[in-house]
């Protein structure tokens, strides 16, 4: 099989990602009118693929976008693309946009089909145990954060702000209430309880978050899906940042102040369980990479 360094796919046509072009009238270009997913690939296997495919169908349904293939067809094409990449360790990203039509805010005619985009890019696995630094920032996004849409302008602005502060993530809050990161969910451990924001319209229902909740239930760790404040975040025994590409790493510093580090055993038990799920699925160990990684 021919192997590629990077791969871009658009409605059945694929080639090196850097050389791919798309129609200007794709509604992604004007409105960011589409929904997406990103998953980690180890050994050419897409981790938690079923969960991601289920979620993009849910996002599309909330956005009234009709996905032009079945779930099984989507899984098949994603798996095929992942296998074409040279690197066995990748991020696979895909989006479905509301089709191609002259610019108009209203939806195009029903005869206009949605577009499927896929990218595969090599990405070394991160060390699931490495601690990270964060900033906190007001969440000024809209009220549809449960839909994984392409509209990520604020997420980008805050990611950049975090980077300028020498940090890896910005934890957002609406007033006092912690919502989520710019590309991750945020949970805390306090007095043996795993607490995480509820899955309302203010956060994305993260797949890693859902797996952590399942793990807690298995390990008899109490789970509280209730809002918590910035003060509670700062006072937490541990702060956990979770995402498909970053696992469930903990925070050692927020806004320049030391945080967490007070429940290392429980934290490690959760991280170990997630790591085991990943190894079982892919055969790759996210605990064995050198700690200077990203
Ligand atoms: N982002 N919240 C937001 C806003 C996100 O963008 C993400 C993931 C998450 C975590 O969800 P999950 O555990 O399902 O990856 C929460 C991906 C990684 C991205 O945008 O690249």
PDB file of C-alpha atoms and ligand atoms in Angstrom:
ATOM      1  CA  UNK A   1       0.000   0.000   0.000  1.00  0.00           C
ATOM      2  CA  UNK A   2       1.272   3.481  -0.842  1.00  0.00           C
ATOM      3  CA  UNK A   3       2.093   5.378   2.344  1.00  0.00           C
ATOM      4  CA  UNK A   4       1.797   9.126   2.846  1.00  0.00           C
ATOM      5  CA  UNK A   5       3.551  11.579   5.163  1.00  0.00           C
ATOM      6  CA  UNK A   6       0.329  13.589   5.593  1.00  0.00           C
ATOM      7  CA  UNK A   7      -3.064  13.015   4.102  1.00  0.00           C
ATOM      8  CA  UNK A   8      -6.020  15.179   3.214  1.00  0.00           C
ATOM      9  CA  UNK A   9      -9.373  13.813   2.024  1.00  0.00           C
ATOM     10  CA  UNK A  10     -12.292  15.761   0.591  1.00  0.00           C
ATOM     11  CA  UNK A  11     -15.422  13.962  -0.588  1.00  0.00           C
ATOM     12  CA  UNK A  12     -13.521  10.928  -1.843  1.00  0.00           C
ATOM     13  CA  UNK A  13     -10.485  12.741  -3.293  1.00  0.00           C
ATOM     14  CA  UNK A  14      -7.271  12.453  -1.296  1.00  0.00           C
ATOM     15  CA  UNK A  15      -3.613  13.414  -1.486  1.00  0.00           C
ATOM     16  CA  UNK A  16      -0.806  15.088   0.496  1.00  0.00           C
ATOM     17  CA  UNK A  17      -2.544  17.477   2.896  1.00  0.00           C
ATOM     18  CA  UNK A  18      -0.369  20.463   1.955  1.00  0.00           C
ATOM     19  CA  UNK A  19      -1.463  20.134  -1.668  1.00  0.00           C
ATOM     20  CA  UNK A  20      -5.195  19.680  -1.164  1.00  0.00           C
ATOM     21  CA  UNK A  21      -7.581  22.480  -2.128  1.00  0.00           C
ATOM     22  CA  UNK A  22     -11.270  22.916  -1.428  1.00  0.00           C
ATOM     23  CA  UNK A  23     -14.038  24.959  -3.074  1.00  0.00           C
ATOM     24  CA  UNK A  24     -14.238  28.541  -1.805  1.00  0.00           C
ATOM     25  CA  UNK A  25     -17.990  28.144  -1.542  1.00  0.00           C
ATOM     26  CA  UNK A  26     -17.736  25.378   1.055  1.00  0.00           C
ATOM     27  CA  UNK A  27     -19.740  26.889   3.913  1.00  0.00           C
ATOM     28  CA  UNK A  28     -16.840  26.150   6.264  1.00  0.00           C
ATOM     29  CA  UNK A  29     -14.973  29.035   4.602  1.00  0.00           C
ATOM     30  CA  UNK A  30     -17.672  31.669   5.203  1.00  0.00           C
ATOM     31  CA  UNK A  31     -19.401  30.587   8.377  1.00  0.00           C
ATOM     32  CA  UNK A  32     -17.387  27.791   9.958  1.00  0.00           C
ATOM     33  CA  UNK A  33     -20.638  25.985   9.238  1.00  0.00           C
ATOM     34  CA  UNK A  34     -19.735  22.452  10.166  1.00  0.00           C
ATOM     35  CA  UNK A  35     -18.971  19.993  12.946  1.00  0.00           C
ATOM     36  CA  UNK A  36     -15.786  18.068  13.639  1.00  0.00           C
ATOM     37  CA  UNK A  37     -13.952  15.386  15.556  1.00  0.00           C
ATOM     38  CA  UNK A  38     -10.335  14.713  16.461  1.00  0.00           C
ATOM     39  CA  UNK A  39      -9.043  11.373  17.701  1.00  0.00           C
ATOM     40  CA  UNK A  40      -5.683   9.822  18.466  1.00  0.00           C
ATOM     41  CA  UNK A  41      -4.383   6.953  16.364  1.00  0.00           C
ATOM     42  CA  UNK A  42      -1.892   4.419  17.750  1.00  0.00           C
ATOM     43  CA  UNK A  43      -0.671   1.499  15.646  1.00  0.00           C
ATOM     44  CA  UNK A  44      -3.050   2.701  12.914  1.00  0.00           C
ATOM     45  CA  UNK A  45      -5.994   2.078  15.282  1.00  0.00           C
ATOM     46  CA  UNK A  46      -8.320   4.976  16.059  1.00  0.00           C
ATOM     47  CA  UNK A  47      -8.816   5.115  19.820  1.00  0.00           C
ATOM     48  CA  UNK A  48     -12.506   5.225  20.901  1.00  0.00           C
ATOM     49  CA  UNK A  49     -13.636   5.527  17.281  1.00  0.00           C
ATOM     50  CA  UNK A  50     -17.251   4.526  17.999  1.00  0.00           C
ATOM     51  CA  UNK A  51     -17.595   7.297  20.604  1.00  0.00           C
ATOM     52  CA  UNK A  52     -16.247   9.910  18.187  1.00  0.00           C
ATOM     53  CA  UNK A  53     -18.498   8.817  15.347  1.00  0.00           C
ATOM     54  CA  UNK A  54     -21.535   8.802  17.643  1.00  0.00           C
ATOM     55  CA  UNK A  55     -20.669  12.321  18.802  1.00  0.00           C
ATOM     56  CA  UNK A  56     -20.227  13.812  15.336  1.00  0.00           C
ATOM     57  CA  UNK A  57     -23.650  12.448  14.413  1.00  0.00           C
ATOM     58  CA  UNK A  58     -25.086  14.083  17.538  1.00  0.00           C
ATOM     59  CA  UNK A  59     -23.318  17.392  16.762  1.00  0.00           C
ATOM     60  CA  UNK A  60     -24.554  17.251  13.170  1.00  0.00           C
ATOM     61  CA  UNK A  61     -28.082  16.543  14.270  1.00  0.00           C
ATOM     62  CA  UNK A  62     -28.063  19.525  16.684  1.00  0.00           C
ATOM     63  CA  UNK A  63     -26.711  21.698  13.860  1.00  0.00           C
ATOM     64  CA  UNK A  64     -29.264  20.246  11.415  1.00  0.00           C
ATOM     65  CA  UNK A  65     -26.554  18.949   9.106  1.00  0.00           C
ATOM     66  CA  UNK A  66     -27.309  15.692   7.353  1.00  0.00           C
ATOM     67  CA  UNK A  67     -24.204  13.501   7.211  1.00  0.00           C
ATOM     68  CA  UNK A  68     -23.976  12.000   3.723  1.00  0.00           C
ATOM     69  CA  UNK A  69     -22.910   8.504   4.833  1.00  0.00           C
ATOM     70  CA  UNK A  70     -23.748   5.910   7.453  1.00  0.00           C
ATOM     71  CA  UNK A  71     -21.772   5.536  10.670  1.00  0.00           C
ATOM     72  CA  UNK A  72     -20.214   2.322   9.362  1.00  0.00           C
ATOM     73  CA  UNK A  73     -19.203   3.997   6.121  1.00  0.00           C
ATOM     74  CA  UNK A  74     -17.639   6.839   8.085  1.00  0.00           C
ATOM     75  CA  UNK A  75     -15.687   4.412  10.281  1.00  0.00           C
ATOM     76  CA  UNK A  76     -14.495   2.506   7.225  1.00  0.00           C
ATOM     77  CA  UNK A  77     -13.170   5.549   5.388  1.00  0.00           C
ATOM     78  CA  UNK A  78     -11.503   6.925   8.532  1.00  0.00           C
ATOM     79  CA  UNK A  79      -9.795   3.602   9.192  1.00  0.00           C
ATOM     80  CA  UNK A  80      -8.710   3.349   5.562  1.00  0.00           C
ATOM     81  CA  UNK A  81      -7.184   6.838   5.640  1.00  0.00           C
ATOM     82  CA  UNK A  82      -5.378   6.236   8.955  1.00  0.00           C
ATOM     83  CA  UNK A  83      -3.813   3.116   7.472  1.00  0.00           C
ATOM     84  CA  UNK A  84      -2.448   5.034   4.506  1.00  0.00           C
ATOM     85  CA  UNK A  85      -0.261   7.268   6.659  1.00  0.00           C
ATOM     86  CA  UNK A  86       3.404   6.412   7.071  1.00  0.00           C
ATOM     87  CA  UNK A  87       3.361   7.140  10.789  1.00  0.00           C
ATOM     88  CA  UNK A  88       1.459   4.666  12.990  1.00  0.00           C
ATOM     89  CA  UNK A  89       0.991   7.448  15.574  1.00  0.00           C
ATOM     90  CA  UNK A  90      -1.253  10.239  14.339  1.00  0.00           C
ATOM     91  CA  UNK A  91      -4.085  12.597  14.938  1.00  0.00           C
ATOM     92  CA  UNK A  92      -7.030  11.956  12.691  1.00  0.00           C
ATOM     93  CA  UNK A  93      -9.288  14.965  12.280  1.00  0.00           C
ATOM     94  CA  UNK A  94     -12.521  15.039  10.334  1.00  0.00           C
ATOM     95  CA  UNK A  95     -15.304  17.496   9.723  1.00  0.00           C
ATOM     96  CA  UNK A  96     -18.637  17.566   8.003  1.00  0.00           C
ATOM     97  CA  UNK A  97     -19.616  20.937   6.560  1.00  0.00           C
ATOM     98  CA  UNK A  98     -23.034  22.028   5.385  1.00  0.00           C
ATOM     99  CA  UNK A  99     -22.189  21.784   1.708  1.00  0.00           C
ATOM    100  CA  UNK A 100     -21.096  24.102  -1.043  1.00  0.00           C
ATOM    101  CA  UNK A 101     -23.271  27.027  -2.130  1.00  0.00           C
ATOM    102  CA  UNK A 102     -23.214  30.771  -2.813  1.00  0.00           C
ATOM    103  CA  UNK A 103     -22.862  32.731   0.407  1.00  0.00           C
ATOM    104  CA  UNK A 104     -26.171  33.128   2.220  1.00  0.00           C
ATOM    105  CA  UNK A 105     -26.893  32.844   5.925  1.00  0.00           C
ATOM    106  CA  UNK A 106     -29.901  30.600   5.407  1.00  0.00           C
ATOM    107  CA  UNK A 107     -29.189  26.935   4.730  1.00  0.00           C
ATOM    108  CA  UNK A 108     -28.778  25.895   1.109  1.00  0.00           C
ATOM    109  CA  UNK A 109     -31.408  23.825  -0.629  1.00  0.00           C
ATOM    110  CA  UNK A 110     -31.812  20.252   0.668  1.00  0.00           C
ATOM    111  CA  UNK A 111     -30.344  18.927  -2.579  1.00  0.00           C
ATOM    112  CA  UNK A 112     -26.950  20.361  -1.518  1.00  0.00           C
ATOM    113  CA  UNK A 113     -25.006  17.537   0.163  1.00  0.00           C
ATOM    114  CA  UNK A 114     -22.732  17.969   3.157  1.00  0.00           C
ATOM    115  CA  UNK A 115     -18.968  17.665   2.590  1.00  0.00           C
ATOM    116  CA  UNK A 116     -16.695  15.227   4.411  1.00  0.00           C
ATOM    117  CA  UNK A 117     -13.131  16.323   5.093  1.00  0.00           C
ATOM    118  CA  UNK A 118     -10.453  14.176   6.751  1.00  0.00           C
ATOM    119  CA  UNK A 119      -6.861  14.943   7.670  1.00  0.00           C
ATOM    120  CA  UNK A 120      -4.252  12.529   8.984  1.00  0.00           C
ATOM    121  CA  UNK A 121      -1.067  13.973  10.427  1.00  0.00           C
ATOM    122  CA  UNK A 122       1.743  12.308  12.360  1.00  0.00           C
ATOM    123  CA  UNK A 123       1.800  13.117  16.049  1.00  0.00           C
ATOM    124  CA  UNK A 124       3.984  11.512  18.693  1.00  0.00           C
ATOM    125  CA  UNK A 125       2.008  10.347  21.683  1.00  0.00           C
ATOM    126  CA  UNK A 126       2.108  12.612  24.743  1.00  0.00           C
ATOM    127  CA  UNK A 127       3.260  11.426  28.125  1.00  0.00           C
ATOM    128  CA  UNK A 128      -0.002  10.843  29.984  1.00  0.00           C
ATOM    129  CA  UNK A 129       1.632  11.641  33.331  1.00  0.00           C
ATOM    130  CA  UNK A 130       3.376  14.910  32.548  1.00  0.00           C
ATOM    131  CA  UNK A 131       2.050  17.861  34.546  1.00  0.00           C
ATOM    132  CA  UNK A 132       1.059  21.032  32.756  1.00  0.00           C
ATOM    133  CA  UNK A 133       0.749  24.747  33.474  1.00  0.00           C
ATOM    134  CA  UNK A 134      -2.422  26.717  32.728  1.00  0.00           C
ATOM    135  CA  UNK A 135      -3.953  30.149  32.907  1.00  0.00           C
ATOM    136  CA  UNK A 136      -7.569  30.906  33.772  1.00  0.00           C
ATOM    137  CA  UNK A 137      -9.678  33.191  31.570  1.00  0.00           C
ATOM    138  CA  UNK A 138     -13.244  34.400  31.187  1.00  0.00           C
ATOM    139  CA  UNK A 139     -15.267  32.171  28.853  1.00  0.00           C
ATOM    140  CA  UNK A 140     -16.723  34.515  26.247  1.00  0.00           C
ATOM    141  CA  UNK A 141     -17.926  31.832  23.834  1.00  0.00           C
ATOM    142  CA  UNK A 142     -21.500  31.328  22.686  1.00  0.00           C
ATOM    143  CA  UNK A 143     -24.088  29.048  24.282  1.00  0.00           C
ATOM    144  CA  UNK A 144     -23.778  26.017  22.004  1.00  0.00           C
ATOM    145  CA  UNK A 145     -20.529  24.619  23.367  1.00  0.00           C
ATOM    146  CA  UNK A 146     -22.057  21.133  23.491  1.00  0.00           C
ATOM    147  CA  UNK A 147     -21.954  21.068  19.678  1.00  0.00           C
ATOM    148  CA  UNK A 148     -18.450  20.370  18.382  1.00  0.00           C
ATOM    149  CA  UNK A 149     -18.597  23.107  15.757  1.00  0.00           C
ATOM    150  CA  UNK A 150     -15.829  24.632  13.688  1.00  0.00           C
ATOM    151  CA  UNK A 151     -16.415  28.021  15.330  1.00  0.00           C
ATOM    152  CA  UNK A 152     -13.339  28.122  17.537  1.00  0.00           C
ATOM    153  CA  UNK A 153     -12.212  31.742  17.335  1.00  0.00           C
ATOM    154  CA  UNK A 154     -12.382  32.341  21.097  1.00  0.00           C
ATOM    155  CA  UNK A 155     -10.731  28.977  21.801  1.00  0.00           C
ATOM    156  CA  UNK A 156      -7.876  30.039  19.513  1.00  0.00           C
ATOM    157  CA  UNK A 157      -7.559  33.459  21.146  1.00  0.00           C
ATOM    158  CA  UNK A 158      -7.308  31.931  24.613  1.00  0.00           C
ATOM    159  CA  UNK A 159      -4.948  29.175  23.457  1.00  0.00           C
ATOM    160  CA  UNK A 160      -2.643  31.876  22.158  1.00  0.00           C
ATOM    161  CA  UNK A 161      -2.977  33.801  25.421  1.00  0.00           C
ATOM    162  CA  UNK A 162      -1.970  30.646  27.321  1.00  0.00           C
ATOM    163  CA  UNK A 163       1.011  30.098  25.045  1.00  0.00           C
ATOM    164  CA  UNK A 164       2.211  33.681  25.544  1.00  0.00           C
ATOM    165  CA  UNK A 165       2.096  33.072  29.298  1.00  0.00           C
ATOM    166  CA  UNK A 166       4.280  29.957  28.834  1.00  0.00           C
ATOM    167  CA  UNK A 167       1.315  27.675  29.522  1.00  0.00           C
ATOM    168  CA  UNK A 168      -0.372  24.851  27.636  1.00  0.00           C
ATOM    169  CA  UNK A 169      -4.039  25.463  28.267  1.00  0.00           C
ATOM    170  CA  UNK A 170      -6.491  28.138  29.377  1.00  0.00           C
ATOM    171  CA  UNK A 171      -9.184  27.044  31.801  1.00  0.00           C
ATOM    172  CA  UNK A 172     -12.302  29.046  31.050  1.00  0.00           C
ATOM    173  CA  UNK A 173     -14.934  30.229  33.503  1.00  0.00           C
ATOM    174  CA  UNK A 174     -18.224  32.089  33.136  1.00  0.00           C
ATOM    175  CA  UNK A 175     -18.114  34.428  36.091  1.00  0.00           C
ATOM    176  CA  UNK A 176     -17.214  32.121  38.968  1.00  0.00           C
ATOM    177  CA  UNK A 177     -18.207  28.905  37.285  1.00  0.00           C
ATOM    178  CA  UNK A 178     -15.470  26.812  35.645  1.00  0.00           C
ATOM    179  CA  UNK A 179     -16.527  25.538  32.229  1.00  0.00           C
ATOM    180  CA  UNK A 180     -13.710  23.842  30.286  1.00  0.00           C
ATOM    181  CA  UNK A 181     -10.381  24.323  28.541  1.00  0.00           C
ATOM    182  CA  UNK A 182      -9.954  25.666  25.021  1.00  0.00           C
ATOM    183  CA  UNK A 183      -9.521  22.111  23.740  1.00  0.00           C
ATOM    184  CA  UNK A 184     -10.052  19.974  26.815  1.00  0.00           C
ATOM    185  CA  UNK A 185     -12.408  19.304  29.697  1.00  0.00           C
ATOM    186  CA  UNK A 186     -11.455  20.220  33.233  1.00  0.00           C
ATOM    187  CA  UNK A 187     -12.228  18.101  36.299  1.00  0.00           C
ATOM    188  CA  UNK A 188     -11.039  18.225  39.890  1.00  0.00           C
ATOM    189  CA  UNK A 189     -10.344  15.780  42.674  1.00  0.00           C
ATOM    190  CA  UNK A 190     -11.336  16.983  46.140  1.00  0.00           C
ATOM    191  CA  UNK A 191     -11.549  14.840  49.274  1.00  0.00           C
ATOM    192  CA  UNK A 192     -11.652  11.667  47.189  1.00  0.00           C
ATOM    193  CA  UNK A 193     -14.465  12.879  44.899  1.00  0.00           C
ATOM    194  CA  UNK A 194     -14.129  13.354  41.134  1.00  0.00           C
ATOM    195  CA  UNK A 195     -15.997  16.542  40.243  1.00  0.00           C
ATOM    196  CA  UNK A 196     -16.605  17.754  36.730  1.00  0.00           C
ATOM    197  CA  UNK A 197     -18.886  20.320  35.097  1.00  0.00           C
ATOM    198  CA  UNK A 198     -22.253  18.892  33.978  1.00  0.00           C
ATOM    199  CA  UNK A 199     -22.815  18.252  30.288  1.00  0.00           C
ATOM    200  CA  UNK A 200     -25.070  21.194  29.516  1.00  0.00           C
ATOM    201  CA  UNK A 201     -24.689  23.698  26.685  1.00  0.00           C
ATOM    202  CA  UNK A 202     -21.623  25.309  28.310  1.00  0.00           C
ATOM    203  CA  UNK A 203     -19.173  22.477  27.681  1.00  0.00           C
ATOM    204  CA  UNK A 204     -18.357  19.826  25.133  1.00  0.00           C
ATOM    205  CA  UNK A 205     -19.282  16.345  26.389  1.00  0.00           C
ATOM    206  CA  UNK A 206     -15.725  15.045  26.135  1.00  0.00           C
ATOM    207  CA  UNK A 207     -15.077  11.406  25.372  1.00  0.00           C
ATOM    208  CA  UNK A 208     -12.062  11.275  27.678  1.00  0.00           C
ATOM    209  CA  UNK A 209     -14.196  12.884  30.404  1.00  0.00           C
ATOM    210  CA  UNK A 210     -16.854  10.174  29.909  1.00  0.00           C
ATOM    211  CA  UNK A 211     -14.205   7.446  30.104  1.00  0.00           C
ATOM    212  CA  UNK A 212     -12.818   8.964  33.317  1.00  0.00           C
ATOM    213  CA  UNK A 213     -16.308   8.904  34.839  1.00  0.00           C
ATOM    214  CA  UNK A 214     -16.684   5.244  33.867  1.00  0.00           C
ATOM    215  CA  UNK A 215     -13.274   4.496  35.380  1.00  0.00           C
ATOM    216  CA  UNK A 216     -14.278   6.273  38.621  1.00  0.00           C
ATOM    217  CA  UNK A 217     -17.441   4.162  38.812  1.00  0.00           C
ATOM    218  CA  UNK A 218     -15.361   1.016  38.294  1.00  0.00           C
ATOM    219  CA  UNK A 219     -12.903   2.058  41.005  1.00  0.00           C
ATOM    220  CA  UNK A 220     -15.713   3.172  43.375  1.00  0.00           C
ATOM    221  CA  UNK A 221     -14.568   6.787  43.288  1.00  0.00           C
ATOM    222  CA  UNK A 222     -17.597   9.061  43.883  1.00  0.00           C
ATOM    223  CA  UNK A 223     -18.444  11.279  40.905  1.00  0.00           C
ATOM    224  CA  UNK A 224     -20.133  14.664  41.120  1.00  0.00           C
ATOM    225  CA  UNK A 225     -21.257  16.190  37.829  1.00  0.00           C
ATOM    226  CA  UNK A 226     -21.921  19.632  39.226  1.00  0.00           C
ATOM    227  CA  UNK A 227     -20.568  23.114  38.562  1.00  0.00           C
ATOM    228  CA  UNK A 228     -17.634  24.275  40.667  1.00  0.00           C
ATOM    229  CA  UNK A 229     -16.002  27.656  41.119  1.00  0.00           C
ATOM    230  CA  UNK A 230     -12.611  29.077  40.238  1.00  0.00           C
ATOM    231  CA  UNK A 231     -11.808  29.138  43.954  1.00  0.00           C
ATOM    232  CA  UNK A 232     -12.642  25.422  44.209  1.00  0.00           C
ATOM    233  CA  UNK A 233     -10.431  24.801  41.200  1.00  0.00           C
ATOM    234  CA  UNK A 234      -7.516  26.595  42.831  1.00  0.00           C
ATOM    235  CA  UNK A 235      -8.100  24.708  46.118  1.00  0.00           C
ATOM    236  CA  UNK A 236      -8.602  21.283  44.491  1.00  0.00           C
ATOM    237  CA  UNK A 237      -6.426  18.343  45.476  1.00  0.00           C
ATOM    238  CA  UNK A 238      -5.785  17.749  41.772  1.00  0.00           C
ATOM    239  CA  UNK A 239      -6.869  19.463  38.546  1.00  0.00           C
ATOM    240  CA  UNK A 240      -7.279  17.141  35.566  1.00  0.00           C
ATOM    241  CA  UNK A 241      -7.213  18.330  31.960  1.00  0.00           C
ATOM    242  CA  UNK A 242      -8.624  15.693  29.620  1.00  0.00           C
ATOM    243  CA  UNK A 243      -8.785  15.329  25.863  1.00  0.00           C
ATOM    244  CA  UNK A 244      -8.428  12.713  23.156  1.00  0.00           C
ATOM    245  CA  UNK A 245      -4.959  13.873  22.220  1.00  0.00           C
ATOM    246  CA  UNK A 246      -3.763  14.761  25.733  1.00  0.00           C
ATOM    247  CA  UNK A 247      -5.204  11.958  27.919  1.00  0.00           C
ATOM    248  CA  UNK A 248      -5.822  13.072  31.532  1.00  0.00           C
ATOM    249  CA  UNK A 249      -2.897  15.144  32.593  1.00  0.00           C
ATOM    250  CA  UNK A 250      -2.812  17.070  35.834  1.00  0.00           C
ATOM    251  CA  UNK A 251      -2.050  20.737  36.426  1.00  0.00           C
ATOM    252  CA  UNK A 252       0.865  21.885  38.572  1.00  0.00           C
ATOM    253  CA  UNK A 253       0.482  25.646  38.140  1.00  0.00           C
ATOM    254  CA  UNK A 254      -2.443  27.968  37.379  1.00  0.00           C
ATOM    255  CA  UNK A 255      -1.963  31.705  36.829  1.00  0.00           C
ATOM    256  CA  UNK A 256       1.591  31.340  38.143  1.00  0.00           C
ATOM    257  CA  UNK A 257       0.492  29.740  41.428  1.00  0.00           C
ATOM    258  CA  UNK A 258       1.187  26.116  42.442  1.00  0.00           C
ATOM    259  CA  UNK A 259      -1.998  24.019  42.419  1.00  0.00           C
ATOM    260  CA  UNK A 260      -2.949  20.363  42.898  1.00  0.00           C
ATOM    261  CA  UNK A 261      -0.416  17.710  43.832  1.00  0.00           C
ATOM    262  CA  UNK A 262      -2.418  16.721  46.919  1.00  0.00           C
ATOM    263  CA  UNK A 263      -3.976  13.436  45.728  1.00  0.00           C
ATOM    264  CA  UNK A 264      -1.206  11.805  43.681  1.00  0.00           C
ATOM    265  CA  UNK A 265      -2.330   8.217  44.362  1.00  0.00           C
ATOM    266  CA  UNK A 266      -5.915   8.693  43.246  1.00  0.00           C
ATOM    267  CA  UNK A 267      -4.777  10.733  40.262  1.00  0.00           C
ATOM    268  CA  UNK A 268      -2.387   7.987  39.209  1.00  0.00           C
ATOM    269  CA  UNK A 269      -5.038   5.299  39.628  1.00  0.00           C
ATOM    270  CA  UNK A 270      -7.283   7.150  37.151  1.00  0.00           C
ATOM    271  CA  UNK A 271      -4.415   7.848  34.745  1.00  0.00           C
ATOM    272  CA  UNK A 272      -3.261   4.209  34.940  1.00  0.00           C
ATOM    273  CA  UNK A 273      -6.763   2.953  34.125  1.00  0.00           C
ATOM    274  CA  UNK A 274      -7.038   5.263  31.112  1.00  0.00           C
ATOM    275  CA  UNK A 275      -3.562   4.242  29.990  1.00  0.00           C
ATOM    276  CA  UNK A 276      -4.575   0.573  30.215  1.00  0.00           C
ATOM    277  CA  UNK A 277      -7.641   1.212  28.038  1.00  0.00           C
ATOM    278  CA  UNK A 278      -5.421   2.885  25.486  1.00  0.00           C
ATOM    279  CA  UNK A 279      -2.848   0.075  25.511  1.00  0.00           C
ATOM    280  CA  UNK A 280      -5.606  -2.539  25.192  1.00  0.00           C
ATOM    281  CA  UNK A 281      -7.003  -0.735  22.138  1.00  0.00           C
ATOM    282  CA  UNK A 282      -3.799   0.250  20.355  1.00  0.00           C
ATOM    283  CA  UNK A 283      -0.829  -1.588  21.823  1.00  0.00           C
ATOM    284  CA  UNK A 284       0.993   1.712  22.433  1.00  0.00           C
ATOM    285  CA  UNK A 285       1.950   2.869  25.906  1.00  0.00           C
ATOM    286  CA  UNK A 286       1.400   6.567  26.699  1.00  0.00           C
ATOM    287  CA  UNK A 287       3.344   6.159  29.934  1.00  0.00           C
ATOM    288  CA  UNK A 288       6.636   5.234  28.386  1.00  0.00           C
ATOM    289  CA  UNK A 289       7.504   8.344  26.419  1.00  0.00           C
ATOM    290  CA  UNK A 290      10.220  10.704  27.708  1.00  0.00           C
ATOM    291  CA  UNK A 291       8.841  13.461  29.894  1.00  0.00           C
ATOM    292  CA  UNK A 292       9.985  16.389  27.763  1.00  0.00           C
ATOM    293  CA  UNK A 293       7.315  15.758  25.118  1.00  0.00           C
ATOM    294  CA  UNK A 294       4.384  17.934  24.197  1.00  0.00           C
TER     295      UNK A 294
HETATM  296  N1  LIG B   1     -10.682  18.961  21.482  1.00  0.00           N
HETATM  297  N2  LIG B   1     -13.683  20.642  25.199  1.00  0.00           N
HETATM  298  C1  LIG B   1     -13.317  21.212  24.049  1.00  0.00           C
HETATM  299  C2  LIG B   1     -13.714  22.618  23.782  1.00  0.00           C
HETATM  300  C3  LIG B   1     -12.565  20.472  23.112  1.00  0.00           C
HETATM  301  O1  LIG B   1     -12.207  21.053  21.946  1.00  0.00           O
HETATM  302  C4  LIG B   1     -12.169  19.133  23.424  1.00  0.00           C
HETATM  303  C5  LIG B   1     -11.378  18.289  22.465  1.00  0.00           C
HETATM  304  C6  LIG B   1     -12.568  18.588  24.654  1.00  0.00           C
HETATM  305  C7  LIG B   1     -12.210  17.181  25.044  1.00  0.00           C
HETATM  306  O2  LIG B   1     -12.994  16.248  24.359  1.00  0.00           O
HETATM  307  P1  LIG B   1     -12.459  14.791  24.015  1.00  0.00           P
HETATM  308  O3  LIG B   1     -12.064  14.144  25.295  1.00  0.00           O
HETATM  309  O4  LIG B   1     -13.635  14.131  23.398  1.00  0.00           O
HETATM  310  O5  LIG B   1     -11.289  14.933  23.072  1.00  0.00           O
HETATM  311  C8  LIG B   1     -13.340  19.361  25.507  1.00  0.00           C
HETATM  312  C9  LIG B   1      -9.972  18.262  20.449  1.00  0.00           C
HETATM  313  C10 LIG B   1      -8.902  17.352  20.962  1.00  0.00           C
HETATM  314  C11 LIG B   1      -9.480  19.271  19.426  1.00  0.00           C
HETATM  315  O6  LIG B   1     -10.198  20.242  19.214  1.00  0.00           O
HETATM  316  O7  LIG B   1      -8.427  19.073  18.822  1.00  0.00           O
END
